[in-house]
Coordinates of C-alpha atoms in Angstrom, one line a residue:
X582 CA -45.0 6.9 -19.4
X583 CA -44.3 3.6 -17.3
X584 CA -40.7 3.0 -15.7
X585 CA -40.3 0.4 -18.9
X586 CA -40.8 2.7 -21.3
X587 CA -37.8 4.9 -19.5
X588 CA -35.6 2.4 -19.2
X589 CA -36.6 1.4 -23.4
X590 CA -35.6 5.0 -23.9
X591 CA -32.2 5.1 -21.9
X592 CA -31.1 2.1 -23.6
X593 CA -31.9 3.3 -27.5
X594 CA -29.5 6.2 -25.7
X595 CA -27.4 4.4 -24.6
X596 CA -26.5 2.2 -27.7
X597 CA -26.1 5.7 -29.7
X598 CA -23.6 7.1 -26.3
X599 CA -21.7 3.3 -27.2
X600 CA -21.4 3.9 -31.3
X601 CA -19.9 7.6 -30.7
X602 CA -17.4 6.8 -27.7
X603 CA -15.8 4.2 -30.3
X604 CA -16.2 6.7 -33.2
X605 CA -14.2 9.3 -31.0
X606 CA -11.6 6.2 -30.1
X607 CA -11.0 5.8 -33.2
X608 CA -10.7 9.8 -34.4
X609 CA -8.2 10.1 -31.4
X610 CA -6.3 6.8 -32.5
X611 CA -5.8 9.0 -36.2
X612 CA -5.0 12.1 -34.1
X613 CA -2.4 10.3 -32.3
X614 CA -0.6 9.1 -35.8
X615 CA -0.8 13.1 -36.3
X616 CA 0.7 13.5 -33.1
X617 CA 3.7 11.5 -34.0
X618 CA 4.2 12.8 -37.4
X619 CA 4.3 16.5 -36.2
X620 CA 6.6 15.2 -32.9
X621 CA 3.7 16.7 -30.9
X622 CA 3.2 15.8 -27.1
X623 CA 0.0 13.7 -26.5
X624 CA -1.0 15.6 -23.4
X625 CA -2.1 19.6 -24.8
X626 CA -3.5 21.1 -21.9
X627 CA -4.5 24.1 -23.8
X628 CA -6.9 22.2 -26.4
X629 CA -8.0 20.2 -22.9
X630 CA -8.9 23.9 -21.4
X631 CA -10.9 25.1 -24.1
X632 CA -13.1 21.6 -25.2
X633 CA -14.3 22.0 -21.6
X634 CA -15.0 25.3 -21.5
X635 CA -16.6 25.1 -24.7
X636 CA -18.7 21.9 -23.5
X637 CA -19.7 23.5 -20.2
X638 CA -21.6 26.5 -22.9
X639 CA -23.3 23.7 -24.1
X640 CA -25.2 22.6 -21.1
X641 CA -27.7 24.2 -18.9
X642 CA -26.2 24.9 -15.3
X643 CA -27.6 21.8 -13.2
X644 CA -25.7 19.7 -15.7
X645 CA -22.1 21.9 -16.1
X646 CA -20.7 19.9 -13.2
X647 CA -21.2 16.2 -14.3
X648 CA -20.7 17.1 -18.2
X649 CA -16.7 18.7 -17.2
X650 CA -16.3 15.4 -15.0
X651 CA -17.4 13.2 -17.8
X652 CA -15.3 14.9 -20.1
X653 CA -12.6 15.2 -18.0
X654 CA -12.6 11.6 -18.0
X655 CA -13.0 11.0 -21.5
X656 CA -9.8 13.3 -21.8
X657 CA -7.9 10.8 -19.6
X658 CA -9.3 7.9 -21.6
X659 CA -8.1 9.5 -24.9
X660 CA -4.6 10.2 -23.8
X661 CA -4.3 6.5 -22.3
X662 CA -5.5 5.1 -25.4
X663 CA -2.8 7.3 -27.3
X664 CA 0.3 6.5 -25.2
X665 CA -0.6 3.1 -26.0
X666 CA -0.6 3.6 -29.4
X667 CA 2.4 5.6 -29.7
X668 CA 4.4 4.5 -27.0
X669 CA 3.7 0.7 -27.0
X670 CA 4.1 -0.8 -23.7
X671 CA 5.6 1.2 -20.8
X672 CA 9.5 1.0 -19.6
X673 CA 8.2 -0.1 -16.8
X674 CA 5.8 -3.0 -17.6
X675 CA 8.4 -4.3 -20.1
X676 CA 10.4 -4.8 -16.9
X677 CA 8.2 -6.3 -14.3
X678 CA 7.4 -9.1 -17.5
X679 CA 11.0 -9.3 -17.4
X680 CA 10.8 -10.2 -13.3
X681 CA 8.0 -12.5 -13.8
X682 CA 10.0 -14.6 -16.3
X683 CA 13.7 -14.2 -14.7
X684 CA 12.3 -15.1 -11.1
X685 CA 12.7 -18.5 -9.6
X686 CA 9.5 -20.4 -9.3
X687 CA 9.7 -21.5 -5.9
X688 CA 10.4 -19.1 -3.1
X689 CA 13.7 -19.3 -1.1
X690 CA 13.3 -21.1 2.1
X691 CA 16.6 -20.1 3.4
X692 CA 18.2 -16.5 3.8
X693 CA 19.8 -14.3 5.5
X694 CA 16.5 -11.4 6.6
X695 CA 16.9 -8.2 8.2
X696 CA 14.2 -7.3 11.3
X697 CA 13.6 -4.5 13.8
X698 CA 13.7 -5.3 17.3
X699 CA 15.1 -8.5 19.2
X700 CA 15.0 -12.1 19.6
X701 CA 11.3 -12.6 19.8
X702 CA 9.8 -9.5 18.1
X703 CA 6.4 -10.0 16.2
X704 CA 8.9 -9.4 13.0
X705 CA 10.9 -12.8 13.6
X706 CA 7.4 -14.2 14.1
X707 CA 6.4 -12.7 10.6
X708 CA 9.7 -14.3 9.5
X709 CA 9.5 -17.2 10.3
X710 CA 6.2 -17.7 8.6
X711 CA 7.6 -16.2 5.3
X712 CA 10.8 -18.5 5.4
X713 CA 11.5 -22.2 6.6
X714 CA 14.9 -21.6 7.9
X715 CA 16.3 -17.9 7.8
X716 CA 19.4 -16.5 9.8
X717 CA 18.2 -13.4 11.3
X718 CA 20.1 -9.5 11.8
X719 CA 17.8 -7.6 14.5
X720 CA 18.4 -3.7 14.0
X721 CA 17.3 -1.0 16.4
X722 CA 15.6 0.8 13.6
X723 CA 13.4 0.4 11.0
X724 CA 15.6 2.3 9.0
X725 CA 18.6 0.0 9.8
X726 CA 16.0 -3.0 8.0
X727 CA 16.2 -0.7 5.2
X728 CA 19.5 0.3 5.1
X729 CA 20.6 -3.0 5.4
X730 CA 18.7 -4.0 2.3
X731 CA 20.0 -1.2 0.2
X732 CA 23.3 -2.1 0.8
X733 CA 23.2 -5.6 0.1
X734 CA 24.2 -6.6 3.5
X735 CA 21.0 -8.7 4.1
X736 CA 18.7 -10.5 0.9
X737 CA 15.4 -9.6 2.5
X738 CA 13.9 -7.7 5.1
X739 CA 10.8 -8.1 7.4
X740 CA 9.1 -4.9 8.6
X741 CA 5.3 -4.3 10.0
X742 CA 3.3 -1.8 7.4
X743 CA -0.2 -1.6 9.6
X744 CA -2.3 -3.1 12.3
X745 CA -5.7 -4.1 12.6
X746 CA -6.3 -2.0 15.4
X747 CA -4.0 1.0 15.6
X748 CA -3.6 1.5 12.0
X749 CA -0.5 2.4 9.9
X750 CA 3.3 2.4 11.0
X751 CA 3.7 6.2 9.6
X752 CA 7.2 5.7 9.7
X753 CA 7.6 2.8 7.4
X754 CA 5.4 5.1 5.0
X755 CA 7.7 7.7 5.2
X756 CA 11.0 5.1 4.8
X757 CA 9.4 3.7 1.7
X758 CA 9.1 7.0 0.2
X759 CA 13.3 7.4 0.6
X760 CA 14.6 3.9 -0.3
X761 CA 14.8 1.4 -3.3
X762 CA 12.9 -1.9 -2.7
X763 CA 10.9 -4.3 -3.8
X764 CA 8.3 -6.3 -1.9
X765 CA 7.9 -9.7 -2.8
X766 CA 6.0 -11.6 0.1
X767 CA 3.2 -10.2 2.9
X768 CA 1.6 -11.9 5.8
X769 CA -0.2 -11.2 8.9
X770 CA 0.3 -12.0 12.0
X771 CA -2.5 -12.5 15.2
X772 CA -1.0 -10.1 17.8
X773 CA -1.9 -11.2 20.7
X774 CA -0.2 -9.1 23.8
X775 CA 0.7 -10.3 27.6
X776 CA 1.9 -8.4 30.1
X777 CA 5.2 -9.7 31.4
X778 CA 7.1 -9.6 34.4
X779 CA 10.1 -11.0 36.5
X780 CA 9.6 -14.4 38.2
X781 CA 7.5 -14.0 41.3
X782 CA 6.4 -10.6 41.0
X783 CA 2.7 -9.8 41.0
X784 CA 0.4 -7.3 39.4
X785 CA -0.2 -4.6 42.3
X786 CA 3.8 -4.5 42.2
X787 CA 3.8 -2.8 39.2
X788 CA 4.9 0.9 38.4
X789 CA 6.2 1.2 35.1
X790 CA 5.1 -0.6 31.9
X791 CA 7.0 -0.8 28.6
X792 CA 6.0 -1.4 24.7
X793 CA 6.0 -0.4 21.9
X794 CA 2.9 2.7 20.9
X795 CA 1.1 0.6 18.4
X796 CA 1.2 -2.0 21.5
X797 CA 0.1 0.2 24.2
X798 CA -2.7 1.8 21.9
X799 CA -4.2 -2.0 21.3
X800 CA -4.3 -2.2 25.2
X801 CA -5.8 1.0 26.1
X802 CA -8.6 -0.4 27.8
X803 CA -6.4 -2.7 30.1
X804 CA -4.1 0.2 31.1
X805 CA -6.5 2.5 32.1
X806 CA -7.6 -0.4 34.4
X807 CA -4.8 0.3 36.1
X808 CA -3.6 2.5 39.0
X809 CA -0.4 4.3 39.6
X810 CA 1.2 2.7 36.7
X811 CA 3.5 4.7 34.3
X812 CA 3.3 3.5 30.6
X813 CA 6.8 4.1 28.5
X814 CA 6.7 3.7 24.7
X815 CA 9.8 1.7 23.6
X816 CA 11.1 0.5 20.2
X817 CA 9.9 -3.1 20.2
X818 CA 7.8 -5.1 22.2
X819 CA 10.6 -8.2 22.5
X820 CA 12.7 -5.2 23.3
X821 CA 10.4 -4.0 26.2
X822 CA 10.3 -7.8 27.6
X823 CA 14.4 -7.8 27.2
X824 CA 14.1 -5.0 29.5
X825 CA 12.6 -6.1 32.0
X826 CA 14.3 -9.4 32.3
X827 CA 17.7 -7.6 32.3
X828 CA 16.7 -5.1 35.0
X829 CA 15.5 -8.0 37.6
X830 CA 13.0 -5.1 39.0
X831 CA 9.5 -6.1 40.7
X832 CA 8.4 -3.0 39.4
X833 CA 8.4 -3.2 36.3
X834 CA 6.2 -4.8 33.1
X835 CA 6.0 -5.0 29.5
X836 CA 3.7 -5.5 27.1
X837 CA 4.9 -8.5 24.8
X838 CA 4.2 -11.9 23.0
X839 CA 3.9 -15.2 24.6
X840 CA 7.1 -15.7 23.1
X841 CA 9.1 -13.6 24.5
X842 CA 7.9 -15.0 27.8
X843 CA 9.7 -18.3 27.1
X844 CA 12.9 -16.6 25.4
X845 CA 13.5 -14.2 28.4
X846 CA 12.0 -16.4 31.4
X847 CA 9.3 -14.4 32.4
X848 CA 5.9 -14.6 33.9
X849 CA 2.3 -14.0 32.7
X850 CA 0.7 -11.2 34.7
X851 CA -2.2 -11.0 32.5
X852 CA -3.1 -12.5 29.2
X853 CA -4.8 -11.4 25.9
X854 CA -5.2 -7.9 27.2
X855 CA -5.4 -6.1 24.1
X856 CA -8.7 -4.5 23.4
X857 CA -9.7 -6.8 20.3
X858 CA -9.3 -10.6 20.0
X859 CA -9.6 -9.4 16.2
X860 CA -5.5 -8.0 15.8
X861 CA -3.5 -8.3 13.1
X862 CA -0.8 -7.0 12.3
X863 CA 0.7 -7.2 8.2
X864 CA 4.3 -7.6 7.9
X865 CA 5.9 -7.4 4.2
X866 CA 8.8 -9.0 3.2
X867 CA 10.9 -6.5 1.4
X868 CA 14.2 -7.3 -1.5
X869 CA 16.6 -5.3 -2.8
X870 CA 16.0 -7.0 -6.5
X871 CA 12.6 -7.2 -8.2
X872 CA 11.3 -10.8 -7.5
X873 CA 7.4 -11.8 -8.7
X874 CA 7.3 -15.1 -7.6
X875 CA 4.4 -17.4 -8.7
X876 CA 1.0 -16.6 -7.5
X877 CA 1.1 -12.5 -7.2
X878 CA -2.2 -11.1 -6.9
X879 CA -1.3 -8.2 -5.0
X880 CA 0.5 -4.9 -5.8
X881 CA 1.7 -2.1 -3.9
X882 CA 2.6 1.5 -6.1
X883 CA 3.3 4.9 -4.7
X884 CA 2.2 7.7 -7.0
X885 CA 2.5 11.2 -6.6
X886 CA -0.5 12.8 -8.3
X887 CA -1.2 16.1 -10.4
X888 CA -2.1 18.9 -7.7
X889 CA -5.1 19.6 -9.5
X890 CA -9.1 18.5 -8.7
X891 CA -10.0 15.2 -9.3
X892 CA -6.6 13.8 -9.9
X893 CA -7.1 11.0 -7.2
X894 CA -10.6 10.7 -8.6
X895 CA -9.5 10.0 -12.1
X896 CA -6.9 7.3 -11.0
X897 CA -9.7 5.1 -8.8
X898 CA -12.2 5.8 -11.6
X899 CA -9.3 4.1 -14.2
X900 CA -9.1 1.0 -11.9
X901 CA -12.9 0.9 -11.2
X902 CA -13.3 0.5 -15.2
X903 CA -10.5 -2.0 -15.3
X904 CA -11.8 -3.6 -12.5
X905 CA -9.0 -3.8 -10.2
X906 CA -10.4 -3.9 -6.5
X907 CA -8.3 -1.5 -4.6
X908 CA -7.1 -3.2 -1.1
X909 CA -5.7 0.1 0.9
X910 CA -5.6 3.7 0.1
X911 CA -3.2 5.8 2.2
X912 CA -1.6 9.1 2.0
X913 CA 1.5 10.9 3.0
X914 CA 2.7 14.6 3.3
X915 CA 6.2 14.7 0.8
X916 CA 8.8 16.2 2.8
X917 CA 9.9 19.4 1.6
X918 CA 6.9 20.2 -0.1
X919 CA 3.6 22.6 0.8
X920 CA 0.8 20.5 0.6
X921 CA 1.8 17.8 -1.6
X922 CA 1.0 14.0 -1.0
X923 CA 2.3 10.3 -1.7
X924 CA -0.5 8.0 -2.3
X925 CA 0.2 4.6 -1.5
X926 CA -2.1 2.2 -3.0
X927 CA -2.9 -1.8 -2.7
X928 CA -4.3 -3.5 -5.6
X929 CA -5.5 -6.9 -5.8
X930 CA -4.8 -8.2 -9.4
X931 CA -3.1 -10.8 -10.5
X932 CA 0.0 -10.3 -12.9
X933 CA -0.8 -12.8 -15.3
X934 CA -3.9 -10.6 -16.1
X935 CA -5.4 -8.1 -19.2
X936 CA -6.2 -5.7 -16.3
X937 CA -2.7 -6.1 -14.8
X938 CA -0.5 -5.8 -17.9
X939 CA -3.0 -2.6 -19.2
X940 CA -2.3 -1.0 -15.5
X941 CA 1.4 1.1 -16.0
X942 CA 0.3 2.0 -19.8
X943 CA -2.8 3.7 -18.4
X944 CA -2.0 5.1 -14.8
X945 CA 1.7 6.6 -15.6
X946 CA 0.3 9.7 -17.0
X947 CA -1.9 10.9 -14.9
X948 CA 0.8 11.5 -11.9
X949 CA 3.8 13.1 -11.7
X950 CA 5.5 10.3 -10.1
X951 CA 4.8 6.6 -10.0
X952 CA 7.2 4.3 -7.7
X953 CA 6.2 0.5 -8.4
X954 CA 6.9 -1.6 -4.8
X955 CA 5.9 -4.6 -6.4
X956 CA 4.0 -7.6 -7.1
X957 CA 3.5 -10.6 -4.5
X958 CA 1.1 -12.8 -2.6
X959 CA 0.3 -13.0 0.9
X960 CA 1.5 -15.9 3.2
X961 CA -1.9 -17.6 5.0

């Protein structure tokens, strides 16, 4: 036989494989109305155990593997497909509609915004960007930024989630995991780092650098150039050029923005020394209330999954068939727990879509624990 004649074949099976998946939909739409009837829970993991037992009998052993993945699939499929007809739609999609509608259609241009750092940190930068004309509370903390938004004391908060070059802020993971919030705005900002130091000083004066460790990581290549020089990690990069200004030392440096030269009166050693011209680092703009303003086609969820094989598996293969493009994948240990992880996921979809408003009825049941961060666009 020729490679057409195959591919006639796989297709005449593949039209019968299309009539009996929407034959079994429809026999697990009637079991569903059973389901309800009786006051029977959809999920039966006993009857799940034994049809794949029973299936794996069925197939010689090179095939066992794919035919329990298929079926544990189809399993997943089923149960979506019955929430959906028992349940209707989710507690949790009927309110983000009720966010899309309630919302104002313009962002605010003015507020008052929470930021880590000080007066000249990449996060005021970020700010700026996200909002015409905001008044600005600099915290020490990242937590205080948080805080500060769940007690109402500012509207909105600016904190960096990752960077181009040295990757996640782990601790901004592990503070979403503990607060209420809502993001509602992203945007990323070209880092581009100078080493800074008092008027008149010059680089073979140096001893002691400052930054922040996502800074001095991006320069690694720079400071190993260097000889005799102590490197300090510090809370902020604005901070670090603060610092420095306030100390009036010859020895000393930070690592900082161009900004923060102008703010605190300080010279540039050496410019662009990080190791990439290519550095970005993505800020979100967090809220207190649940705002979708106009044009979201990005959302952030935290779920934690089933401890069980495949479980992550299942979840990308339910937004591959959806055909949601996933944007960022990251995981977290749960404190308090052996082995247990928060999965923090980016999704590029926009809410006005069939994909979008399908998403919370399908997804919600196959984790234990589903956090939804929220629905936004990203400043350019």
């Amino acid at each position: 036989m020729e490679l057409s004649d195959y591919r006639v074949k796989i297709d005449e099976i593949d039209s019968e494989i299309v009539r009996l998946f929407k034959e079994r939909m429809e026999v697990s739409r009637n079991i569903a109305e059973c389901k309800r009837e009786k006051g029977l829970p959809v999920y039966d993991p006993k009857r799940e155990r034994e049809k794949l037992v029973s299936i794996s009998g069925m197939l010689p052993e090179e095939f066992k593997t794919y035919g329990e993945a298929l079926y544990s699939l189809l399993f997943e499929l089923s149960r979506a497909y019955q929430h959906k007809k028992l349940d209707g739609e989710s507690e949790l999609t009927l309110k983000i509609k009720s966010a899309v509608e309630d919302t104002a259609k313009e962002f605010p241009p003015r507020a008052l915004v929470a930021c880590q750092g000080v007066e000249g940190a990449y996060s005021s930068q970020a700010c700026d960007r996200i909002f015409k004309n905001a008044e600005v509370i600099y915290f020490d903390s990242f937590e205080g930024v948080f805080s500060s938004i769940a007690n109402g004391l500012c509207s909105y908060g600016v904190i960096p989630l990752e960077n181009s070059t040295a990757g996640s802020v782990n601790r901004v993971y592990d503070l979403m995991m503990k607060y209420d919030f809502n993001i509602v705005r992203s945007v990323r900002i070209k880092v581009d780092h100078s080493l800074l130091a008092n008027k008149g000083v010059k680089l073979d004066e140096i001893r002691e650098i400052y930054s922040h460790p996502h800074a001095i990581a991006q320069c690694e290549s720079f400071l190993k150039g260097l000889n005799n020089v102590k490197v300090t990690p510090c809370e902020n990069t604005a901070m670090a050029a603060k610092m420095v200004f306030e100390s009036k030392r010859r020895d000393e440096a930070a690592i900082s923005s161009d900004i923060c030269s102008e703010i605190y009166g300080l010279n540039r050693l050496c410019e662009s020394i990080q190791d990439t011209s290519n550095n970005y680092t993505r800020f979100i703009c967090i809220s207190k209330n649940l705002e979708i303003f106009p044009g979201a086609d990005r959302t952030s969820i935290m779920m934690v999954l089933k401890h069980k094989p495949g479980a992550l598996s299942s979840v990308l293969s339910r937004l591959y068939s959806m055909g949601i493009n996933l944007l960022k994948l990251e995981s977290r240990p749960l404190p308090n727990s052996d082995f247990e992880f928060m999965f923090y996921f980016d999704l590029e979809t926009s809410v006005y879509s069939k994909a979008f408003a399908e998403l919370f009825n399908d997804i919600e049941g196959m984790c234990t624990k589903i956090k939804y961060l929220g629905s936004y666009n990203e400043v350019v």
